[in-house]
CSV table of C-alpha atoms in Angstrom, one decimal:
chain,number,residue,atom,x,y,z
A,26,MET,CA,182.1,153.0,71.0
A,27,SER,CA,180.4,152.8,67.6
A,28,ASN,CA,182.4,151.6,64.6
A,29,VAL,CA,181.6,150.5,61.4
A,30,LEU,CA,180.8,146.6,62.3
A,31,PHE,CA,179.1,147.3,66.0
A,32,ASP,CA,176.5,149.5,67.1
A,33,VAL,CA,176.7,150.9,70.7
A,34,PRO,CA,175.5,147.7,72.5
A,35,GLY,CA,172.0,148.0,74.4
A,36,PRO,CA,171.1,145.9,77.6
A,37,LYS,CA,170.9,142.4,75.6
A,38,ALA,CA,173.8,142.8,73.6
A,39,ARG,CA,175.9,143.8,76.6
A,40,LEU,CA,174.9,140.7,78.6
A,41,ARG,CA,175.7,138.5,75.5
A,42,TYR,CA,178.9,140.0,74.9
A,43,ARG,CA,179.5,139.2,78.5
A,44,GLY,CA,178.6,135.6,77.7
A,45,TYR,CA,181.2,135.6,74.9
A,46,ALA,CA,183.9,137.2,77.2
A,47,VAL,CA,183.4,134.2,79.6
A,48,VAL,CA,183.8,131.6,76.8
A,49,GLY,CA,186.6,133.9,75.1
A,50,ILE,CA,188.4,133.6,78.9
A,51,VAL,CA,187.5,130.0,79.0
A,52,VAL,CA,189.2,129.0,75.7
A,53,VAL,CA,192.3,131.2,76.2
A,54,VAL,CA,192.8,130.1,79.8
A,55,ALA,CA,192.3,126.5,78.6
A,56,PHE,CA,194.7,126.7,75.5
A,57,ILE,CA,197.4,128.5,77.8
A,58,ALA,CA,196.9,125.8,80.5
A,59,TYR,CA,197.5,122.9,77.6
A,60,ILE,CA,200.4,124.7,76.5
A,61,GLY,CA,201.6,125.0,80.0
A,62,TRP,CA,201.1,121.5,80.7
A,63,ARG,CA,202.8,120.3,77.9
A,64,PHE,CA,205.7,122.3,79.0
A,65,TYR,CA,205.4,120.8,82.6
A,66,ASP,CA,204.8,117.4,81.4
A,67,SER,CA,207.9,117.4,79.1
A,68,GLY,CA,209.9,118.8,82.1
A,69,GLN,CA,210.6,122.2,80.6
A,70,PHE,CA,210.0,123.9,84.2
A,71,THR,CA,212.4,121.8,86.0
A,72,ALA,CA,215.2,123.6,87.9
A,73,ARG,CA,217.7,121.7,85.9
A,74,LYS,CA,216.5,123.0,82.5
A,75,TRP,CA,216.6,127.0,84.1
A,76,GLU,CA,219.9,126.5,86.3
A,77,TRP,CA,222.0,127.8,83.3
A,78,LEU,CA,220.7,131.2,84.0
A,79,GLU,CA,222.7,131.5,87.0
A,80,TYR,CA,226.1,130.9,85.8
A,81,ALA,CA,228.3,134.0,85.7
A,82,GLN,CA,229.8,132.8,82.3
A,83,VAL,CA,226.6,131.9,80.8
A,84,GLN,CA,225.3,135.5,81.8
A,85,SER,CA,228.2,137.3,80.2
A,86,ASP,CA,228.3,135.3,77.1
A,87,LEU,CA,224.6,136.0,76.6
A,88,ALA,CA,225.1,139.7,77.5
A,89,ASN,CA,228.0,139.4,74.6
A,90,ALA,CA,225.4,137.7,72.1
A,91,VAL,CA,223.0,140.7,72.7
A,92,LEU,CA,226.0,143.1,71.9
A,93,GLN,CA,226.8,141.3,68.9
A,94,THR,CA,223.5,141.8,67.7
A,95,LEU,CA,223.2,145.5,68.7
A,96,GLU,CA,226.4,146.0,66.9
A,97,ALA,CA,225.1,144.5,63.7
A,98,PHE,CA,222.2,146.6,64.1
A,99,ALA,CA,223.8,149.5,64.9
A,100,ALA,CA,226.3,149.2,61.8
A,101,ALA,CA,223.7,148.2,59.4
A,102,ALA,CA,221.1,150.8,60.4
A,103,VAL,CA,223.5,153.8,60.1
A,104,LEU,CA,224.5,152.3,56.6
A,105,ALA,CA,221.0,151.6,55.7
A,106,LEU,CA,219.9,155.4,56.4
A,107,ILE,CA,223.0,156.7,54.3
A,108,PHE,CA,222.2,154.3,51.6
A,109,GLY,CA,218.5,155.2,51.8
A,110,ALA,CA,219.4,159.0,51.7
A,111,VAL,CA,221.6,158.7,48.8
A,112,PHE,CA,219.4,156.4,46.6
A,113,ALA,CA,216.3,158.5,47.4
A,114,ALA,CA,217.9,161.8,46.4
A,115,GLY,CA,219.2,159.7,43.4
A,116,ARG,CA,215.7,158.7,42.1
A,117,LEU,CA,214.6,162.3,42.5
A,118,SER,CA,217.7,163.5,40.4
A,119,ASP,CA,217.0,165.7,37.5
A,120,HIS,CA,219.5,163.7,35.4
A,121,ALA,CA,217.7,160.9,33.6
A,122,TRP,CA,220.6,158.4,34.0
A,123,ILE,CA,221.0,159.0,37.8
A,124,ARG,CA,217.3,158.3,37.9
A,125,GLY,CA,217.7,155.2,36.2
A,126,ILE,CA,220.3,153.9,37.9
A,127,ALA,CA,219.1,154.7,41.3
A,128,GLY,CA,215.7,153.1,40.6
A,129,PHE,CA,217.4,149.9,39.3
A,130,VAL,CA,219.5,149.6,42.2
A,131,VAL,CA,216.3,150.5,44.4
A,132,GLU,CA,214.2,148.1,42.8
A,133,PHE,CA,216.7,145.2,42.6
A,134,PHE,CA,217.7,145.2,46.0
A,135,ARG,CA,214.0,145.2,47.3
A,136,ALA,CA,213.2,142.2,45.4
A,137,ILE,CA,215.9,139.9,46.8
A,138,PRO,CA,215.3,138.1,50.2
A,139,ALA,CA,217.9,139.6,53.0
A,140,LEU,CA,218.9,136.1,53.2
A,141,ILE,CA,220.2,135.7,49.7
A,142,LEU,CA,222.0,139.0,49.9
A,143,MET,CA,223.8,137.7,53.3
A,144,PHE,CA,224.7,134.7,51.2
A,145,LEU,CA,225.9,136.6,48.3
A,146,PHE,CA,228.3,138.5,50.8
A,147,TYR,CA,229.2,135.5,52.8
A,148,PHE,CA,229.6,132.6,50.4
A,149,GLY,CA,229.9,134.4,47.4
A,150,LEU,CA,232.5,137.2,47.7
A,151,PRO,CA,235.1,134.6,48.5
A,152,THR,CA,234.7,132.8,45.4
A,153,VAL,CA,236.0,136.0,43.6
A,154,GLY,CA,238.8,136.2,46.4
A,155,VAL,CA,237.3,138.9,48.8
A,156,PRO,CA,237.8,137.4,52.2
A,157,THR,CA,234.4,138.2,54.3
A,158,THR,CA,233.4,137.6,58.0
A,159,PRO,CA,229.7,136.4,58.8
A,160,PHE,CA,229.5,140.0,60.3
A,161,LEU,CA,230.2,141.9,57.4
A,162,GLY,CA,227.7,139.4,55.7
A,163,VAL,CA,224.8,140.4,58.2
A,164,VAL,CA,225.7,144.0,57.9
A,165,PHE,CA,226.0,144.2,54.3
A,166,GLY,CA,223.0,142.1,53.5
A,167,LEU,CA,221.0,144.2,55.9
A,168,THR,CA,222.2,147.5,54.6
A,169,LEU,CA,221.3,146.9,51.1
A,170,TYR,CA,218.0,145.6,51.7
A,171,ASN,CA,216.7,148.2,54.3
A,172,GLY,CA,218.6,150.7,52.8
A,173,SER,CA,216.6,150.3,49.4
A,174,VAL,CA,213.4,150.0,51.5
A,175,LEU,CA,214.2,153.2,53.3
A,176,ALA,CA,215.1,155.0,50.1
A,177,GLU,CA,211.4,154.5,49.1
A,178,VAL,CA,210.4,155.7,52.6
A,179,PHE,CA,212.5,159.0,52.1
A,180,ARG,CA,211.1,159.5,48.5
A,181,ALA,CA,207.4,159.1,49.6
A,182,GLY,CA,208.5,162.0,52.2
A,183,ILE,CA,210.2,164.3,50.1
A,184,GLN,CA,207.4,164.0,47.7
A,185,SER,CA,204.6,164.7,50.3
A,186,LEU,CA,206.5,168.2,51.0
A,187,PRO,CA,204.8,171.3,49.5
A,188,LYS,CA,206.4,172.7,46.5
A,189,GLY,CA,207.1,175.9,48.3
A,190,GLN,CA,209.7,174.6,50.1
A,191,SER,CA,212.1,173.8,47.3
A,192,GLU,CA,210.9,177.1,45.3
A,193,ALA,CA,212.0,179.1,48.3
A,194,ALA,CA,215.1,177.4,48.7
A,195,TYR,CA,216.2,177.9,45.0
A,196,ALA,CA,214.9,181.6,45.3
A,197,LEU,CA,217.4,182.0,48.0
A,198,GLY,CA,220.0,180.8,45.6
A,199,MET,CA,220.7,177.5,47.1
A,200,ARG,CA,222.0,174.9,44.4
A,201,LYS,CA,220.1,171.5,43.7
A,202,THR,CA,222.1,169.6,46.1
A,203,GLN,CA,221.9,172.3,48.8
A,204,VAL,CA,218.2,172.1,48.4
A,205,MET,CA,218.0,168.2,48.7
A,206,PHE,CA,220.3,167.7,51.6
A,207,LEU,CA,219.7,170.9,53.4
A,208,VAL,CA,216.1,171.9,52.9
A,209,LEU,CA,214.3,168.6,51.9
A,210,LEU,CA,215.7,165.5,53.4
A,211,PRO,CA,215.7,166.9,56.7
A,212,GLN,CA,211.9,167.4,56.7
A,213,ALA,CA,211.2,164.3,54.9
A,214,ILE,CA,213.3,162.5,57.7
A,215,ARG,CA,211.2,164.3,60.4
A,216,ALA,CA,207.9,163.4,59.0
A,217,MET,CA,208.8,159.9,58.2
A,218,LEU,CA,210.4,159.2,61.7
A,219,PRO,CA,207.8,156.7,62.9
A,220,THR,CA,208.0,154.9,59.5
A,221,ILE,CA,211.8,154.7,59.5
A,222,ILE,CA,211.8,153.6,63.0
A,223,SER,CA,209.4,150.8,62.5
A,224,GLN,CA,211.7,149.7,59.3
A,225,LEU,CA,214.7,149.9,61.8
A,226,VAL,CA,212.5,147.3,64.2
A,227,VAL,CA,212.5,145.1,61.3
A,228,LEU,CA,216.3,145.5,60.5
A,229,LEU,CA,216.6,144.8,64.4
A,230,LYS,CA,214.8,141.6,63.8
A,231,ASP,CA,216.3,140.7,60.7
A,232,THR,CA,219.9,140.3,62.5
A,233,ALA,CA,218.7,136.9,63.5
A,234,LEU,CA,219.1,136.1,60.1
A,235,GLY,CA,222.7,135.9,60.8
A,236,PHE,CA,222.2,132.6,62.7
A,237,ILE,CA,222.0,130.8,59.6
A,238,ILE,CA,225.5,132.3,58.3
A,239,THR,CA,227.0,131.4,61.7
A,240,PHE,CA,227.1,134.7,62.8
A,241,GLN,CA,227.3,134.6,66.7
A,242,GLU,CA,224.6,137.1,67.8
A,243,LEU,CA,221.8,136.4,70.3
A,244,LEU,CA,219.7,133.2,68.5
A,245,TYR,CA,222.9,131.6,67.7
A,246,TYR,CA,223.8,131.8,71.5
A,247,ALA,CA,220.3,130.6,72.3
A,248,ARG,CA,220.6,127.6,69.9
A,249,TYR,CA,224.1,126.7,71.4
A,250,ILE,CA,223.0,126.7,75.1
A,251,GLY,CA,220.1,124.6,74.3
A,252,SER,CA,222.3,121.6,72.9
A,253,GLN,CA,224.7,121.7,75.8
A,254,GLY,CA,224.1,118.5,77.4
A,255,THR,CA,225.5,119.7,80.7
A,256,PHE,CA,222.4,121.7,81.3
A,257,GLY,CA,220.0,119.2,80.2
A,258,ARG,CA,219.8,120.7,76.5
A,259,PRO,CA,217.5,123.3,77.7
A,260,ILE,CA,216.2,124.7,74.1
A,261,VAL,CA,212.9,125.6,74.9
A,262,PRO,CA,214.1,127.7,77.9
A,263,SER,CA,216.6,129.3,76.0
A,264,THR,CA,214.1,129.9,73.1
A,265,ILE,CA,211.7,131.3,75.8
A,266,VAL,CA,214.5,133.9,76.9
A,267,ALA,CA,215.7,134.9,73.7
A,268,THR,CA,212.3,135.7,72.7
A,269,GLY,CA,211.7,137.9,75.5
A,270,ILE,CA,214.9,139.6,75.0
A,271,TYR,CA,214.1,140.3,71.4
A,272,VAL,CA,210.5,141.6,72.1
A,273,ALA,CA,211.9,143.6,74.7
A,274,MET,CA,214.4,145.4,72.3
A,275,CYS,CA,211.8,145.9,69.5
A,276,LEU,CA,209.1,147.2,71.9
A,277,LEU,CA,211.8,149.6,73.3
A,278,LEU,CA,212.2,150.9,69.7
A,279,THR,CA,208.7,150.8,69.0
A,280,ALA,CA,207.9,153.0,71.9
A,281,LEU,CA,210.1,155.5,70.8
A,282,ALA,CA,208.6,155.7,67.3
A,283,THR,CA,205.2,156.1,69.3
A,284,TYR,CA,206.6,158.9,71.4
A,285,LEU,CA,208.3,160.9,68.5
A,286,GLU,CA,204.9,160.4,66.3
A,287,ARG,CA,203.0,162.0,69.3
A,288,ARG,CA,206.0,164.9,69.8
A,289,ASN,CA,205.5,165.2,65.9
A,290,ARG,CA,201.8,165.8,66.1
A,291,ARG,CA,202.1,168.3,68.5
A,292,SER,CA,204.8,170.5,67.1
A,293,LYS,CA,203.1,172.1,63.8
A,294,LYS,CA,206.7,172.5,62.5
A,295,VAL,CA,206.2,169.0,60.7
A,296,LEU,CA,204.2,168.6,57.7
A,297,GLY,CA,201.9,165.6,58.0
A,298,THR,CA,202.4,163.0,55.1
A,299,PRO,CA,199.6,161.4,53.3
A,300,PRO,CA,198.3,158.5,55.2
A,301,THR,CA,198.5,155.9,52.2
A,302,ALA,CA,202.1,156.8,51.3
A,303,VAL,CA,203.0,155.9,54.9
A,304,GLN,CA,200.8,153.0,55.2
A,305,GLU,CA,202.2,151.5,51.9
A,306,ALA,CA,205.6,152.1,52.9
A,307,VAL,CA,205.2,150.3,56.2
A,308,ALA,CA,203.7,147.6,54.7
A,309,ALA,CA,206.2,147.1,52.2
A,310,SER,CA,208.8,146.6,54.8
A,311,ALA,CA,206.8,143.7,56.8
B,6,MET,CA,224.4,130.4,32.4
B,7,ASN,CA,226.1,127.0,32.7
B,8,VAL,CA,225.3,126.9,36.5
B,9,LEU,CA,221.9,127.3,35.9
B,10,LEU,CA,221.6,125.0,33.0
B,11,ASP,CA,223.4,122.4,34.6
B,12,ASN,CA,221.6,122.3,37.5
B,13,LEU,CA,218.3,122.8,36.1
B,14,ASP,CA,217.1,119.8,38.1
B,15,LEU,CA,217.9,121.7,41.4
B,16,PHE,CA,216.5,125.1,40.1
B,17,GLY,CA,213.2,123.7,39.2
B,18,PRO,CA,211.8,121.8,42.0
B,19,PHE,CA,213.5,124.0,44.9
B,20,PHE,CA,211.7,127.2,43.5
B,21,LEU,CA,208.5,124.9,42.7
B,22,ARG,CA,209.1,124.0,46.4
B,23,THR,CA,209.0,127.9,47.4
B,24,ILE,CA,206.2,128.5,45.5
B,25,GLU,CA,204.2,125.9,47.2
B,26,LEU,CA,205.5,127.4,50.8
B,27,PHE,CA,204.3,130.4,49.7
B,28,VAL,CA,200.9,129.6,48.4
B,29,LEU,CA,200.2,127.5,51.3
B,30,SER,CA,201.3,129.9,53.9
B,31,ALA,CA,199.8,132.8,52.1
B,32,VAL,CA,196.3,131.1,52.2
B,33,GLY,CA,196.9,130.3,55.9
B,34,SER,CA,198.0,133.8,57.0
B,35,LEU,CA,195.0,135.2,55.1
B,36,ILE,CA,192.6,133.3,57.0
B,37,TRP,CA,194.1,133.5,60.3
B,38,GLY,CA,194.9,137.3,59.8
B,39,THR,CA,191.4,138.0,59.2
B,40,ILE,CA,190.1,136.0,62.0
B,41,LEU,CA,192.8,137.9,64.3
B,42,ALA,CA,191.7,141.4,62.4
B,43,MET,CA,187.9,140.3,63.4
B,44,LEU,CA,189.0,139.7,67.2
B,45,ARG,CA,190.7,143.0,67.2
B,46,VAL,CA,187.6,144.8,66.0
B,47,SER,CA,185.2,142.7,68.0
B,48,PRO,CA,183.0,144.5,70.7
B,49,VAL,CA,184.1,142.1,73.3
B,50,PRO,CA,187.3,143.5,75.2
B,51,VAL,CA,188.8,140.0,76.3
B,52,PHE,CA,188.8,139.1,72.2
B,53,ARG,CA,190.6,142.6,71.5
B,54,ALA,CA,193.2,141.9,74.4
B,55,VAL,CA,194.0,138.4,72.8
B,56,GLY,CA,194.1,139.8,69.2
B,57,THR,CA,196.1,142.8,70.6
B,58,ALA,CA,198.7,140.6,72.6
B,59,TYR,CA,199.4,138.1,69.6
B,60,VAL,CA,200.0,140.7,66.9
B,61,THR,CA,202.6,142.4,69.4
B,62,ILE,CA,204.1,139.5,70.2
B,63,ALA,CA,204.3,137.8,66.6
B,64,ARG,CA,205.4,141.4,65.1
B,65,ASN,CA,208.5,141.8,67.6
B,66,THR,CA,209.7,138.3,67.4
B,67,PRO,CA,212.4,137.7,64.7
B,68,LEU,CA,211.2,135.1,61.9
B,69,THR,CA,214.1,133.3,62.6
B,70,LEU,CA,213.2,132.7,66.0
B,71,VAL,CA,209.8,131.5,65.1
B,72,PHE,CA,211.1,128.7,62.9
B,73,ALA,CA,213.7,128.0,65.6
B,74,PHE,CA,211.2,127.3,67.9
B,75,PHE,CA,209.0,125.2,65.8
B,76,VAL,CA,211.8,122.9,64.3
B,77,PHE,CA,214.0,122.7,67.6
B,78,ALA,CA,211.9,123.1,70.7
B,79,TYR,CA,208.6,122.2,69.5
B,80,PRO,CA,209.1,118.6,69.0
B,81,LEU,CA,210.3,118.3,72.6
B,82,LEU,CA,206.8,119.2,73.9
B,83,ASP,CA,205.5,116.1,72.4
B,84,ILE,CA,202.3,117.5,71.0
B,85,VAL,CA,201.7,116.3,67.3
B,86,LYS,CA,204.9,115.5,65.2
B,87,VAL,CA,205.4,118.0,62.4
B,88,ASP,CA,207.8,117.4,59.6
B,89,TYR,CA,209.9,120.2,58.3
B,90,PHE,CA,207.9,121.6,55.8
B,91,PRO,CA,204.7,121.9,57.7
B,92,ALA,CA,206.5,123.3,60.5
B,93,ALA,CA,207.9,126.0,58.0
B,94,VAL,CA,204.3,126.6,56.7
B,95,ILE,CA,203.1,127.1,60.4
B,96,ALA,CA,206.0,129.4,61.3
B,97,LEU,CA,205.4,131.5,58.3
B,98,THR,CA,201.6,131.9,58.8
B,99,VAL,CA,202.1,132.4,62.6
B,100,TYR,CA,204.4,135.5,61.8
B,101,THR,CA,202.6,136.7,58.7
B,102,SER,CA,199.3,136.7,59.7
B,103,ALA,CA,200.0,139.3,62.5
B,104,PHE,CA,201.2,141.6,59.6
B,105,ILE,CA,197.8,140.7,57.4
B,106,CYS,CA,195.9,141.3,60.6
B,107,GLU,CA,196.9,144.9,60.8
B,108,VAL,CA,196.5,145.5,57.1
B,109,VAL,CA,192.9,144.2,57.2
B,110,ARG,CA,192.1,146.0,60.2
B,111,SER,CA,193.3,149.2,58.7
B,112,GLY,CA,191.2,148.3,55.7
B,113,ILE,CA,188.1,147.7,58.0
B,114,ASN,CA,188.8,151.3,59.2
B,115,THR,CA,188.6,152.7,56.1
B,116,VAL,CA,184.9,151.9,55.5
B,117,PRO,CA,182.4,154.8,56.5
B,118,VAL,CA,180.4,153.9,59.6
B,119,GLY,CA,177.3,155.0,57.3
B,120,GLN,CA,177.6,151.8,55.0
B,121,ALA,CA,177.2,149.2,57.8
B,122,GLU,CA,174.3,151.7,59.4
B,123,ALA,CA,172.8,151.7,55.9
B,124,GLY,CA,172.7,147.8,56.0
B,125,ARG,CA,171.2,147.7,59.3
B,126,ALA,CA,168.6,150.0,58.2
B,127,LEU,CA,167.8,147.4,55.5
B,128,GLY,CA,167.8,144.7,58.0
B,129,LEU,CA,170.6,142.8,56.8
B,130,THR,CA,172.0,140.4,59.6
B,131,PHE,CA,175.6,141.0,60.8
B,132,GLY,CA,177.0,138.3,58.8
B,133,GLN,CA,175.3,139.9,55.7
B,134,ILE,CA,177.0,143.5,56.6
B,135,LEU,CA,180.2,141.9,57.3
B,136,GLY,CA,180.6,139.4,54.1
B,137,GLN,CA,178.5,141.7,51.7
B,138,VAL,CA,179.2,145.3,52.7
B,139,VAL,CA,182.1,146.1,54.8
B,140,LEU,CA,184.6,143.4,54.0
B,141,PRO,CA,184.4,143.7,50.0
B,142,GLN,CA,185.1,147.3,50.5
B,143,ALA,CA,187.6,146.9,53.3
B,144,LEU,CA,189.7,144.2,51.1
B,145,ARG,CA,189.3,146.3,47.8
B,146,SER,CA,190.9,149.4,49.7
B,147,VAL,CA,194.0,147.1,51.1
B,148,VAL,CA,195.1,145.5,47.9
B,149,PRO,CA,198.4,147.3,47.6
B,150,PRO,CA,199.6,146.9,51.3
B,151,LEU,CA,198.0,143.2,51.4
B,152,ILE,CA,200.1,142.3,48.0
B,153,SER,CA,203.4,144.1,49.6
B,154,THR,CA,202.8,142.0,52.8
B,155,LEU,CA,202.7,138.8,50.7
B,156,ILE,CA,205.9,139.8,48.8
B,157,ALA,CA,207.6,140.1,52.2
B,158,LEU,CA,206.1,136.4,52.7
B,159,LEU,CA,207.6,135.5,49.5
B,160,LYS,CA,211.1,136.7,50.4
B,161,ASN,CA,210.7,135.2,53.9
B,162,THR,CA,210.2,131.9,52.5
B,163,THR,CA,213.9,131.5,52.2
B,164,ILE,CA,214.6,131.3,55.9
B,165,ALA,CA,213.3,127.9,55.7
B,166,ALA,CA,216.6,126.8,53.9
B,167,GLY,CA,218.1,127.2,57.5
B,168,PHE,CA,215.8,124.7,58.5
B,169,SER,CA,216.1,121.7,56.5
B,170,VAL,CA,213.4,122.5,54.0
B,171,ALA,CA,214.6,122.2,50.0
B,172,GLU,CA,213.5,125.3,48.8
B,173,ALA,CA,215.0,128.1,46.7
B,174,GLY,CA,217.0,129.3,49.6
B,175,ALA,CA,219.0,126.0,49.8
B,176,ILE,CA,220.0,125.7,46.1
B,177,ARG,CA,223.3,127.6,47.4
B,178,SER,CA,224.4,124.7,49.9
B,179,TYR,CA,223.3,121.8,47.3
B,180,LEU,CA,225.6,123.8,44.7
B,181,SER,CA,228.5,123.8,46.6
B,182,GLU,CA,228.3,120.2,47.3
B,183,ARG,CA,228.4,119.9,43.3
B,184,GLY,CA,231.5,122.2,43.3
B,185,GLU,CA,229.6,124.8,41.4
B,186,ASN,CA,230.3,128.4,41.5
B,187,GLN,CA,228.3,129.6,44.4
B,188,LEU,CA,228.2,133.4,43.4
B,189,VAL,CA,227.1,132.8,39.8
B,190,GLY,CA,224.5,130.5,41.8
B,191,LEU,CA,223.2,132.9,43.7
B,192,LEU,CA,222.8,135.6,41.6
B,193,TRP,CA,220.4,133.1,39.4
B,194,VAL,CA,218.3,132.5,42.6
B,195,ALA,CA,218.5,136.4,43.1
B,196,LEU,CA,217.0,136.8,39.5
B,197,GLY,CA,214.4,134.0,40.4
B,198,PHE,CA,213.2,136.0,43.1
B,199,ILE,CA,213.3,139.1,41.3
B,200,ILE,CA,210.9,137.5,38.5
B,201,LEU,CA,208.6,136.1,41.4
B,202,VAL,CA,208.4,139.7,43.0
B,203,ALA,CA,207.6,141.1,39.4
B,204,VAL,CA,204.8,138.7,38.8
B,205,LEU,CA,203.0,139.7,42.4
B,206,SER,CA,203.7,143.6,41.6
B,207,PHE,CA,202.0,142.8,38.3
B,208,VAL,CA,198.8,141.2,39.9
B,209,GLN,CA,198.7,144.1,42.4
B,210,ARG,CA,198.6,146.8,39.8
B,211,SER,CA,196.0,145.0,37.8
B,212,LEU,CA,194.0,144.1,40.9
B,213,GLU,CA,194.4,147.7,42.0
B,214,LYS,CA,193.1,149.3,38.6
B,215,ARG,CA,190.1,146.5,38.6
B,216,TRP,CA,189.1,146.8,41.9
B,217,SER,CA,189.7,150.5,43.0
B,218,VAL,CA,186.8,152.0,45.2
B,219,ALA,CA,185.4,155.2,44.3
B,220,ARG,CA,185.1,157.1,47.6
């Protein structure tokens, strides 16, 4: 394996690398052992701190909290995809005023932190007499933020399509709207699918922001269980369990993205997108 | 306008705190992210595995959860006491460095192998090749995604408001104590972030223009 930093190692280098590997393993094991010892020493591994997981009520409440997270994710994901498609089409419109409005909306919501958007919906709307719930605050905050990021992703996808696609569609007598929604967007969505899904991973993770506006999702429940004196305040174990669930959910979504990417690469129907456009869109979503 | 002018004593220091949080975490994640990237491209499989495991876990954990761990759970482990503000810097660094790592790594991959081979042929040491040939080219080619990651970091600093750090995201709760209009206050906070993001985008564009590598 030769890359820009290292040559294929010779016999001496291989020996040296083996030395580094040993040192590396020792350092990592020492670090993990230290953390493990701190956990053990502060009593995080005692049975009392973990027995909450055995209660049927706790289990069903935990499942319920995961369900709340997934509900907020599903609602926000669908709305964000619609928002993104509409505003991507708007930014590519032939009318300057539609382009202007769509561009302003997308840039506006991309620059505001998702949490501030949630605050605006949850704390701001009631001051003008509109009743809201934490769920709606989370869903709308995530929709506006991720929707505007997705709008840029869709736009990069559409702009990467060859001109012949829309020309052919116009030649068949389609209207502008038909060309956009029947020919260009479906191809752009397929080509950008991996990027779109990584943005959905961001959206899934951001549902945990709902904890701050008292939306009772997974993190909220982990914090609640962690503060229960009856179980010996198991905040460390409950944080570990919550992390495991979040990482598992996100990895499942990421695995889907990888699978789709591999399938796309095999089929010749999907046109490749320029890597820089994709890369920028992904980085922007971090 | 009154909400802003009457509470300048809130907006000023709190936004400064945000900028402080941003700068410290940005420096931290750039350093730690570059080290992680070097681990991930190193010829030693153990280092690569460690880097990959770190990045995979950090990228798939919600930042709010990282914050929750450092603020609620970490103090119970009795290691070193950290205050809320340093805890926020650590949480942001732990999370953002995983993204920085991926950006830097993709940058290293854009440098043609011939560049380093030429360096070796000239007799440069590994440190010289890395510091004078590869990294300068790699960093220049990733300015746009790097700054996009930093913009995301800037926006993520607001999460610290949920964990007792007095930065821009926390302005709302102080305004509500003073009985001010929260909607208007939040719109001013939003405007503040739009300005900060615009400044970073401007830096991005000018660096891109000045530093672009002709390949």
